[in-house]
CSV table of C-alpha atoms in Angstrom, one decimal:
chain,number,residue,atom,x,y,z
A,204,MET,CA,-21.8,6.4,19.7
A,205,CYS,CA,-18.2,5.8,20.9
A,206,GLN,CA,-16.2,3.6,18.4
A,207,SER,CA,-14.5,0.8,20.3
A,208,ALA,CA,-10.9,0.0,19.7
A,209,VAL,CA,-10.2,-2.3,16.8
A,210,SER,CA,-7.4,-4.9,17.2
A,211,PHE,CA,-6.0,-7.5,14.8
A,212,GLN,CA,-4.6,-10.9,15.4
A,213,ILE,CA,-1.9,-11.5,12.8
A,214,SER,CA,0.1,-14.7,12.8
A,215,PRO,CA,3.7,-14.7,11.7
A,216,VAL,CA,4.5,-16.6,8.6
A,217,GLY,CA,6.4,-19.8,9.5
A,218,HIS,CA,9.8,-20.6,8.0
A,219,GLY,CA,9.7,-24.3,8.6
A,220,GLN,CA,9.3,-25.1,4.9
A,221,ASP,CA,11.9,-22.6,3.6
A,222,GLU,CA,14.5,-25.3,2.8
A,223,LEU,CA,12.0,-27.3,0.9
A,224,ILE,CA,10.7,-24.3,-1.0
A,225,GLN,CA,14.2,-23.1,-1.8
A,226,ARG,CA,15.2,-26.6,-3.0
A,227,HIS,CA,12.1,-26.6,-5.3
A,228,ILE,CA,13.2,-23.3,-6.8
A,229,ASP,CA,16.9,-24.3,-7.1
A,230,LEU,CA,16.1,-27.5,-9.0
A,231,LYS,CA,14.3,-25.7,-11.8
A,232,THR,CA,16.0,-25.9,-15.2
A,233,LYS,CA,18.2,-22.8,-14.7
A,234,PRO,CA,21.4,-21.8,-12.9
A,235,LEU,CA,21.1,-21.0,-9.2
A,236,GLY,CA,19.6,-17.6,-8.7
A,237,ALA,CA,19.2,-16.9,-12.4
A,238,LEU,CA,15.6,-15.6,-12.0
A,239,GLY,CA,16.9,-13.0,-9.6
A,240,GLN,CA,14.3,-11.2,-7.5
A,241,LEU,CA,11.5,-13.5,-8.9
A,242,GLU,CA,13.0,-16.3,-6.9
A,243,ALA,CA,12.8,-14.4,-3.6
A,244,LEU,CA,9.2,-13.4,-4.5
A,245,ALA,CA,8.3,-17.1,-5.2
A,246,LEU,CA,9.8,-18.1,-1.9
A,247,GLN,CA,7.8,-15.4,0.0
A,248,ILE,CA,4.5,-16.4,-1.7
A,249,ALA,CA,5.1,-20.1,-1.2
A,250,ARG,CA,6.0,-19.4,2.4
A,251,VAL,CA,2.7,-17.6,3.0
A,252,GLN,CA,0.5,-20.0,1.1
A,253,GLY,CA,2.3,-23.3,1.5
A,254,ALA,CA,5.0,-25.0,-0.6
A,255,ALA,CA,2.8,-27.3,-2.7
A,256,SER,CA,1.2,-25.1,-5.3
A,257,PRO,CA,0.8,-21.4,-4.5
A,258,GLN,CA,-1.9,-19.5,-6.5
A,259,ILE,CA,-3.1,-16.0,-7.1
A,260,CYS,CA,-6.9,-15.9,-6.9
A,261,HIS,CA,-9.2,-13.0,-7.7
A,262,PRO,CA,-6.6,-10.2,-7.3
A,263,THR,CA,-8.3,-7.0,-6.3
A,264,LEU,CA,-7.0,-3.4,-6.2
A,265,LEU,CA,-8.8,-1.0,-3.9
A,266,VAL,CA,-8.4,2.8,-4.5
A,267,PHE,CA,-9.1,4.8,-1.3
A,268,ALA,CA,-9.8,8.5,-1.7
A,269,GLY,CA,-9.9,11.3,0.8
A,270,ASP,CA,-9.3,15.0,1.0
A,271,HIS,CA,-6.8,16.9,3.2
A,272,GLY,CA,-7.2,20.3,5.0
A,273,ILE,CA,-3.6,21.2,4.3
A,274,ALA,CA,-4.3,21.2,0.6
A,275,ALA,CA,-6.0,24.7,1.0
A,276,GLU,CA,-2.5,26.0,1.7
A,277,GLY,CA,-1.3,25.4,-1.9
A,278,VAL,CA,1.0,22.5,-1.2
A,279,SER,CA,-0.1,20.6,-4.3
A,280,ILE,CA,-0.3,21.3,-8.0
A,281,ALA,CA,-4.1,21.1,-8.0
A,282,PRO,CA,-7.0,22.2,-5.7
A,283,SER,CA,-8.9,19.7,-3.5
A,284,GLU,CA,-11.8,19.7,-6.0
A,285,VAL,CA,-9.7,17.5,-8.3
A,286,THR,CA,-9.9,14.6,-5.8
A,287,GLY,CA,-13.7,14.3,-6.5
A,288,GLN,CA,-13.2,14.7,-10.2
A,289,MET,CA,-10.7,12.0,-10.3
A,290,VAL,CA,-12.8,9.7,-8.2
A,291,ALA,CA,-15.6,10.1,-10.8
A,292,ASN,CA,-13.0,9.3,-13.5
A,293,PHE,CA,-12.0,6.1,-11.7
A,294,ALA,CA,-15.7,5.1,-11.4
A,295,ARG,CA,-16.2,5.8,-15.1
A,296,GLY,CA,-13.1,3.8,-16.1
A,297,GLY,CA,-11.0,6.6,-17.6
A,298,ALA,CA,-7.9,6.9,-15.4
A,299,ALA,CA,-4.5,5.3,-15.7
A,300,ILE,CA,-5.4,2.8,-13.0
A,301,ASN,CA,-8.4,1.6,-14.9
A,302,VAL,CA,-6.4,1.0,-18.0
A,303,PHE,CA,-3.7,-0.9,-16.1
A,304,CYS,CA,-6.2,-2.9,-14.1
A,305,ARG,CA,-8.0,-4.0,-17.3
A,306,GLN,CA,-4.7,-4.9,-18.8
A,307,VAL,CA,-3.3,-7.1,-16.0
A,308,GLY,CA,-6.6,-8.6,-14.7
A,309,PHE,CA,-7.0,-6.7,-11.5
A,310,LYS,CA,-10.6,-6.2,-10.2
A,311,LEU,CA,-10.9,-2.5,-9.2
A,312,GLU,CA,-13.0,-0.9,-6.5
A,313,VAL,CA,-13.1,2.8,-5.6
A,314,ILE,CA,-13.8,3.8,-1.9
A,315,ASP,CA,-14.8,7.3,-0.8
A,316,CYS,CA,-13.1,7.6,2.6
A,317,GLY,CA,-13.9,11.3,3.0
A,318,ILE,CA,-13.5,13.5,0.0
A,319,LEU,CA,-14.9,17.1,0.3
A,320,THR,CA,-18.1,16.4,-1.5
A,321,PRO,CA,-19.5,13.0,-2.4
A,322,VAL,CA,-19.6,12.3,-6.1
A,323,GLU,CA,-23.2,12.3,-7.4
A,324,ALA,CA,-24.7,10.6,-10.4
A,325,VAL,CA,-21.8,8.1,-10.7
A,326,THR,CA,-22.3,4.5,-9.7
A,327,GLY,CA,-19.8,2.1,-8.3
A,328,ILE,CA,-18.2,4.3,-5.6
A,329,ILE,CA,-18.3,2.6,-2.1
A,330,ASP,CA,-19.2,5.0,0.7
A,331,GLN,CA,-16.9,4.6,3.7
A,332,ARG,CA,-16.7,8.3,4.6
A,333,LEU,CA,-15.1,9.4,7.8
A,334,GLY,CA,-15.8,13.1,7.1
A,335,ALA,CA,-15.6,15.7,4.5
A,336,GLY,CA,-11.8,16.0,4.4
A,337,THR,CA,-9.4,16.0,7.3
A,338,GLY,CA,-8.4,18.9,9.5
A,339,ALA,CA,-5.4,21.0,8.4
A,340,ILE,CA,-2.7,19.2,10.3
A,341,HIS,CA,-0.5,22.3,10.9
A,342,LEU,CA,-3.4,23.9,12.8
A,343,ALA,CA,-5.3,20.9,14.4
A,344,ALA,CA,-5.5,17.1,14.5
A,345,ALA,CA,-6.4,15.5,11.2
A,346,MET,CA,-9.2,13.6,12.9
A,347,PRO,CA,-10.4,12.3,16.3
A,348,LEU,CA,-8.8,9.1,17.5
A,349,ALA,CA,-12.2,7.4,17.2
A,350,SER,CA,-12.1,8.0,13.5
A,351,VAL,CA,-9.0,5.8,13.2
A,352,ASP,CA,-10.8,2.9,14.8
A,353,LYS,CA,-13.9,3.5,12.7
A,354,GLY,CA,-11.8,3.5,9.6
A,355,PHE,CA,-10.1,0.3,10.7
A,356,ALA,CA,-13.4,-1.4,11.2
A,357,MET,CA,-14.7,-0.3,7.8
A,358,ALA,CA,-11.5,-1.5,6.2
A,359,ARG,CA,-11.7,-4.8,7.9
A,360,ALA,CA,-15.3,-5.4,6.7
A,361,LEU,CA,-14.2,-4.5,3.1
A,362,ILE,CA,-11.3,-6.9,3.2
A,363,GLU,CA,-13.5,-9.6,4.7
A,364,ARG,CA,-16.0,-9.3,1.8
A,365,HIS,CA,-13.2,-9.9,-0.7
A,366,HIS,CA,-11.7,-12.7,1.4
A,367,GLN,CA,-15.0,-14.5,1.5
A,368,ALA,CA,-15.2,-14.1,-2.3
A,369,GLY,CA,-12.0,-16.0,-2.7
A,370,CYS,CA,-9.5,-13.2,-3.1
A,371,ASN,CA,-6.0,-13.9,-1.7
A,372,LEU,CA,-4.1,-10.9,-3.0
A,373,VAL,CA,-5.1,-7.2,-2.5
A,374,ALA,CA,-3.4,-4.0,-3.6
A,375,PHE,CA,-4.1,-0.5,-2.5
A,376,GLY,CA,-4.1,2.8,-4.4
A,377,GLU,CA,-5.1,6.2,-3.3
A,378,MET,CA,-6.3,9.6,-4.5
A,379,GLY,CA,-6.3,12.7,-2.4
A,380,ILE,CA,-4.9,16.2,-3.2
A,381,GLY,CA,-2.4,16.9,-0.3
A,382,ASN,CA,-1.9,13.3,0.6
A,383,THR,CA,1.9,13.3,0.1
A,384,SER,CA,2.0,16.0,2.8
A,385,ALA,CA,0.1,13.7,5.2
A,386,ALA,CA,2.3,10.7,4.3
A,387,ALA,CA,5.5,12.7,4.8
A,388,ALA,CA,4.3,13.8,8.2
A,389,VAL,CA,3.3,10.3,9.2
A,390,MET,CA,6.8,9.1,8.0
A,391,ALA,CA,8.6,11.7,9.9
A,392,ALA,CA,6.7,11.0,13.1
A,393,SER,CA,6.9,7.2,12.7
A,394,MET,CA,10.6,7.1,11.9
A,395,GLY,CA,11.8,10.0,14.1
A,396,LEU,CA,13.1,12.0,11.2
A,397,GLY,CA,13.1,15.7,10.4
A,398,ALA,CA,10.5,16.9,7.8
A,399,ALA,CA,13.3,17.8,5.3
A,400,GLU,CA,14.2,14.1,5.1
A,401,CYS,CA,10.6,13.1,4.3
A,402,VAL,CA,9.0,15.9,2.3
A,403,GLY,CA,9.1,15.7,-1.5
A,404,ARG,CA,7.6,17.5,-4.5
A,405,GLY,CA,4.6,15.2,-4.9
A,406,THR,CA,3.3,15.3,-8.4
A,407,GLY,CA,5.6,18.2,-9.3
A,408,ILE,CA,5.2,21.4,-7.2
A,409,SER,CA,7.3,24.5,-7.6
A,410,HIS,CA,10.2,25.5,-5.4
A,411,GLU,CA,8.0,28.0,-3.6
A,412,ALA,CA,5.2,25.5,-3.0
A,413,TYR,CA,7.8,23.0,-1.8
A,414,ALA,CA,9.2,25.5,0.8
A,415,ARG,CA,5.7,26.2,2.0
A,416,LYS,CA,4.9,22.4,2.2
A,417,LEU,CA,8.1,21.8,4.2
A,418,MET,CA,7.3,24.7,6.6
A,419,LEU,CA,3.8,23.5,7.3
A,420,ILE,CA,4.8,19.9,7.9
A,421,GLU,CA,7.5,21.1,10.3
A,422,GLN,CA,4.8,23.2,12.0
A,423,ALA,CA,2.4,20.2,12.2
A,424,LEU,CA,5.1,18.0,13.7
A,425,GLU,CA,5.9,20.6,16.4
A,426,LEU,CA,2.2,21.2,17.1
A,427,HIS,CA,1.4,17.6,17.8
A,428,ARG,CA,4.8,16.5,19.2
A,429,ALA,CA,3.4,15.6,22.7
A,430,ALA,CA,0.5,13.7,21.3
A,431,LEU,CA,2.5,11.4,18.9
A,432,VAL,CA,2.7,8.6,21.4
A,433,ASN,CA,1.7,5.6,19.3
A,434,PRO,CA,0.9,4.7,15.7
A,435,LYS,CA,-2.8,5.3,16.0
A,436,ALA,CA,-2.2,8.7,17.5
A,437,ILE,CA,0.2,9.5,14.6
A,438,LEU,CA,-2.6,8.7,12.2
A,439,ALA,CA,-5.2,10.8,14.1
A,440,CYS,CA,-2.9,13.8,14.3
A,441,LEU,CA,-1.2,13.7,10.9
A,442,GLY,CA,-2.8,11.2,8.6
A,443,GLY,CA,-5.6,11.1,6.1
A,444,PHE,CA,-8.9,9.2,5.9
A,445,GLU,CA,-7.5,7.2,3.0
A,446,ILE,CA,-4.2,6.5,4.8
A,447,VAL,CA,-6.2,5.2,7.8
A,448,GLN,CA,-8.3,2.9,5.8
A,449,MET,CA,-5.3,1.6,3.8
A,450,THR,CA,-3.5,0.9,7.1
A,451,GLY,CA,-6.6,-1.0,8.4
A,452,ALA,CA,-6.9,-2.9,5.2
A,453,MET,CA,-3.3,-4.1,5.3
A,454,LEU,CA,-3.8,-5.3,8.9
A,455,ALA,CA,-7.0,-7.0,8.0
A,456,ALA,CA,-5.5,-8.7,4.9
A,457,ALA,CA,-2.6,-10.0,6.9
A,458,GLU,CA,-5.0,-11.2,9.6
A,459,ARG,CA,-6.6,-13.3,6.8
A,460,LYS,CA,-3.2,-14.4,5.5
A,461,MET,CA,-3.7,-12.6,2.2
A,462,LEU,CA,-0.8,-11.2,0.2
A,463,VAL,CA,-0.6,-7.4,0.0
A,464,LEU,CA,0.9,-5.6,-3.0
A,465,VAL,CA,2.1,-2.2,-1.7
A,466,ASP,CA,2.1,0.7,-4.2
A,467,GLY,CA,4.2,3.9,-3.7
A,468,PHE,CA,5.0,6.6,-1.2
A,469,ILE,CA,1.6,7.0,0.4
A,470,ALA,CA,0.7,3.3,0.5
A,471,THR,CA,4.2,2.6,2.0
A,472,ALA,CA,3.5,5.2,4.7
A,473,ALA,CA,0.3,3.2,5.6
A,474,ALA,CA,2.5,0.0,5.6
A,475,LEU,CA,4.9,1.7,7.9
A,476,VAL,CA,2.1,2.3,10.4
A,477,ALA,CA,0.6,-1.1,9.9
A,478,VAL,CA,4.0,-2.8,10.7
A,479,SER,CA,4.5,-0.5,13.7
A,480,LEU,CA,1.1,-1.7,15.0
A,481,ALA,CA,1.7,-5.4,14.2
A,482,PRO,CA,5.2,-6.4,13.0
A,483,ASN,CA,4.0,-9.7,11.6
A,484,VAL,CA,2.2,-7.7,8.8
A,485,ARG,CA,5.6,-7.3,7.2
A,486,ASP,CA,5.6,-11.0,6.2
A,487,TYR,CA,2.6,-10.5,3.9
A,488,LEU,CA,3.8,-7.3,2.1
A,489,ILE,CA,5.1,-7.3,-1.5
A,490,PHE,CA,6.5,-3.9,-2.5
A,491,ALA,CA,5.6,-3.0,-6.1
A,492,HIS,CA,7.9,-0.1,-7.0
A,493,GLN,CA,10.1,2.7,-5.8
A,494,SER,CA,8.5,6.0,-6.6
A,495,GLU,CA,10.1,9.4,-7.4
A,496,GLU,CA,9.0,10.8,-4.0
A,497,GLN,CA,12.3,11.5,-2.2
A,498,GLY,CA,11.3,9.9,1.1
A,499,HIS,CA,10.2,6.6,-0.4
A,500,GLN,CA,13.6,5.0,-0.7
A,501,ARG,CA,14.3,5.7,2.9
A,502,MET,CA,10.9,4.1,4.0
A,503,LEU,CA,11.6,1.1,1.9
A,504,ALA,CA,15.0,0.7,3.5
A,505,HIS,CA,13.5,1.0,6.9
A,506,LEU,CA,11.1,-1.8,6.1
A,507,GLN,CA,13.9,-3.9,4.5
A,508,ALA,CA,12.0,-3.9,1.3
A,509,LYS,CA,13.3,-4.4,-2.2
A,510,PRO,CA,10.7,-3.2,-4.7
A,511,LEU,CA,10.0,-5.1,-7.9
A,512,LEU,CA,10.1,-2.1,-10.2
A,513,SER,CA,11.7,1.4,-10.5
A,514,LEU,CA,10.0,3.2,-13.3
A,515,GLY,CA,10.1,6.8,-12.1
A,516,LEU,CA,6.4,6.8,-11.3
A,517,ARG,CA,4.8,9.6,-9.3
A,518,LEU,CA,1.1,9.2,-10.1
A,519,GLY,CA,-0.3,7.2,-7.3
A,520,GLU,CA,-3.7,5.6,-7.8
A,521,GLY,CA,-2.1,2.1,-7.3
A,522,THR,CA,-0.5,2.3,-10.8
A,523,GLY,CA,2.8,0.8,-9.6
A,524,ALA,CA,1.0,-2.1,-7.9
A,525,ALA,CA,-1.0,-2.8,-11.0
A,526,LEU,CA,2.1,-2.9,-13.2
A,527,ALA,CA,3.8,-5.3,-10.7
A,528,LEU,CA,1.0,-7.9,-10.8
A,529,PRO,CA,2.4,-9.7,-13.9
A,530,LEU,CA,5.7,-10.2,-12.0
A,531,VAL,CA,3.7,-11.8,-9.1
A,532,TYR,CA,2.1,-14.1,-11.6
A,533,ALA,CA,5.5,-14.9,-13.2
A,534,ALA,CA,6.9,-15.9,-9.8
A,535,VAL,CA,4.0,-18.2,-9.1
A,536,ASN,CA,3.9,-19.7,-12.5
A,537,PHE,CA,7.6,-20.5,-12.8
A,538,TYR,CA,7.4,-22.1,-9.3
A,539,ASN,CA,4.4,-24.3,-10.4
A,540,GLN,CA,5.1,-24.9,-14.0
A,541,MET,CA,8.8,-24.8,-14.8
A,542,ALA,CA,10.4,-28.2,-15.2
A,543,SER,CA,13.0,-29.4,-12.8
A,544,PHE,CA,16.3,-30.9,-14.1
A,545,SER,CA,15.0,-34.4,-13.4
A,546,ASP,CA,11.7,-33.7,-15.2
A,547,ALA,CA,13.6,-32.5,-18.3
A,548,GLY,CA,16.3,-35.2,-18.2
A,549,ILE,CA,19.0,-32.6,-17.8
A,550,GLU,CA,22.1,-33.0,-15.6
A,551,ALA,CA,21.6,-30.7,-12.6
A,552,VAL,CA,24.0,-27.7,-12.4
A,553,VAL,CA,23.3,-27.0,-8.7
């Protein structure tokens, strides 16, 4: 069956209440701007949700997993089989992302978007498989264009389920050996950059593996150059099943006016494509952290994003997004609960 194209209707966030929201922030019992980036975050959240009393409800972190054909070329520190092993670890609750989600109050779900072999005998893994790993992008397209729309439709249904359950903030993690290669290729094609400006060392590859990774991504960009005509084509030629579904999930969440907490390099590559497809998505994105991957800072600058954290992370899984959730709560809570000068009987210093 042919998969029909999926489109999203995403409304821009209005700025009509900005002055009221900013005044509400400025009149708290503090010097102007003294809470720094938390004030900008509170403004963004109140702008999306309305100025009266913004709330974070049922925050959910979704880990999307998929394998990559290019991983067979030794561009990562581990073989593709580790993807499935880590997915099982997520489902059993033993990974860093499980620890952090339990700590900060994130509900966690794990989605198999297309790892090499489905994980057996472990419950709690959601089946949204688009295949058993993508094609090797230096030799062929990662997937047919129809798989991009199928992935978008699956992601939309997933987000809709959480929206109906009352969730208004989602975050996305990923797992997939080789996915920094796909993300770097997507970044290069989306931003019109050379591979050397986008390719990093992932989770810590050797000099030899880095040189091979760079060569293969340059080969992939040249192979598909004529086909990279729009964001969906970039995903089909160069992306990953998990990157496709993260992109679709960001679009779907913005369509439902949900906040999106963006993790590191790979999630930001998905955000780059989502914003290319629908610029209004940018209004709903909160960027959690700046990773150690060398292209991430450039992507963040392109998206005019100032991340909340810079901890030298390079794990993925959504760990940076999980660690940033308490800061989101802090922004909402000071906005709602902190006394104003008049409340406290203090002479205003604004």
